Amino acid sequence: MNRLTENKIILVTRPTRIAELSRRFSTRSQAKFWISHLGQDFSDYEHEDEHYTRAVREAEKILDGIGRVQMIDRAFLPNFVFGPQDVVVVLGQDGLVANTVKYLNGQPVVGVNPDPARWDGQLLPFRVPDLKKIMPQVIKQTRPTKTATMAMATLNTGEVMYAVNDIFIGPRSHTSARYAITFGGHTESHSSSGVIISTGVGSTGWLKSLVAGAVGIARSTAAAPKLTSVSSEFPWDANYLCFTVREPFPSKTTQAAIVFGRIAPKAPLVLVSQMPEHGVIFSDGIEADYLEFNSGAEARVEVAERRGKLVV
């Protein structure tokens, strides 16, 4: 076959809801019975599965004419070894793109929306048919790319967690997180629901919702009745991160002054766990891929030394 390149093209996919339900209930028919029994319309699950399966087949066929294609499921991302010359195509939702980029080191990522009628996608600028035109340009390095700043949390054990959207540090369940927080030369003891550290890419997601909630609360009080809105969004390639503390609780032994800030290069946010158990650090919403953050653990959060490379 006369391919454009012998370098690998990695096609990253995810299971549909039907695939996950079939795994849970052993068969598709059992899954359908259960969903229908609960009064839900199973046809929406079927339509999603059909669209996505068709998109995977079409994408694989197009890419196979360009280079050597290797498909991987998102579950294998943490342990997959990407080559420096690989080109990565993500058939996703936005979250799948973010979860893929954080395991890369400068390889270009093409985000493809397999079902535009169903999913929005800030990180999914292309549709499957676009691959015929886009991929040769990516291979020849003539297609423009956009840099995405990443966050990095480093533990005093040497373990590291990267993020494209955001990092969460706090309790595994709905309990209080106890920790000491140091920022800008000041240290406090905190009891809260955890800390969110966001990149520019993630500033339109979890951070935005937290800021919107804080503005709504402030507007409903006498302290700031005329407050309308505050924008939390900042550029993808901004050389800083933003953090916010969720539900800080002031008491005789805890404070709540360090609750929001900008993490610039060489000015990290440092947290020291005071939780005997159930403290975690995870990124981009993947709770299963976490680092333990229990008593004695120190997390240093800063702008990562590597960047994401998104094809536009």
PDB file of C-alpha atoms in Angstrom, residues 168-173 175-180 190-195 271-281 291-297 299:
ATOM      1  CA  PHE A 168      -8.532  18.258  41.889  1.00  0.00           C
ATOM      2  CA  ILE A 169      -6.927  17.888  45.320  1.00  0.00           C
ATOM      3  CA  GLY A 170      -9.165  16.834  48.162  1.00  0.00           C
ATOM      4  CA  PRO A 171     -11.260  14.014  49.621  1.00  0.00           C
ATOM      5  CA  ARG A 172     -12.248  10.937  47.640  1.00  0.00           C
ATOM      6  CA  SER A 173     -15.845  11.209  48.852  1.00  0.00           C
ATOM      7  CA  THR A 175     -16.202  14.699  53.311  1.00  0.00           C
ATOM      8  CA  SER A 176     -13.982  17.590  54.338  1.00  0.00           C
ATOM      9  CA  ALA A 177     -10.421  17.915  53.119  1.00  0.00           C
ATOM     10  CA  ARG A 178      -7.902  19.002  55.743  1.00  0.00           C
ATOM     11  CA  TYR A 179      -4.600  20.466  54.588  1.00  0.00           C
ATOM     12  CA  ALA A 180      -2.165  23.347  54.945  1.00  0.00           C
ATOM     13  CA  HIS A 190      -7.959  24.673  55.595  1.00  0.00           C
ATOM     14  CA  SER A 191     -11.078  22.582  55.913  1.00  0.00           C
ATOM     15  CA  SER A 192     -12.859  22.541  52.559  1.00  0.00           C
ATOM     16  CA  SER A 193     -14.343  20.381  49.816  1.00  0.00           C
ATOM     17  CA  GLY A 194     -11.027  20.455  47.991  1.00  0.00           C
ATOM     18  CA  VAL A 195      -9.025  22.650  45.644  1.00  0.00           C
ATOM     19  CA  LEU A 271      -0.577  21.866  49.830  1.00  0.00           C
ATOM     20  CA  VAL A 272       0.362  19.536  52.694  1.00  0.00           C
ATOM     21  CA  SER A 273      -2.196  16.866  53.539  1.00  0.00           C
ATOM     22  CA  GLN A 274      -3.582  16.550  57.053  1.00  0.00           C
ATOM     23  CA  MET A 275      -5.961  13.729  56.076  1.00  0.00           C
ATOM     24  CA  PRO A 276      -5.132  10.289  57.543  1.00  0.00           C
ATOM     25  CA  GLU A 277      -6.911   8.594  54.632  1.00  0.00           C
ATOM     26  CA  HIS A 278      -9.045   9.124  51.510  1.00  0.00           C
ATOM     27  CA  GLY A 279      -7.098  12.130  50.240  1.00  0.00           C
ATOM     28  CA  VAL A 280      -6.617  12.070  46.445  1.00  0.00           C
ATOM     29  CA  ILE A 281      -5.249  14.010  43.498  1.00  0.00           C
ATOM     30  CA  LEU A 291      -2.461   9.778  43.431  1.00  0.00           C
ATOM     31  CA  GLU A 292      -2.915   9.299  47.158  1.00  0.00           C
ATOM     32  CA  PHE A 293      -2.792  12.521  49.172  1.00  0.00           C
ATOM     33  CA  ASN A 294      -2.778  11.441  52.792  1.00  0.00           C
ATOM     34  CA  SER A 295      -1.048  12.743  55.922  1.00  0.00           C
ATOM     35  CA  GLY A 296       2.512  13.866  55.232  1.00  0.00           C
ATOM     36  CA  ALA A 297       2.078  14.153  51.484  1.00  0.00           C
ATOM     37  CA  ALA A 299       1.797  18.543  46.589  1.00  0.00           C
TER      38      ALA A 299
END
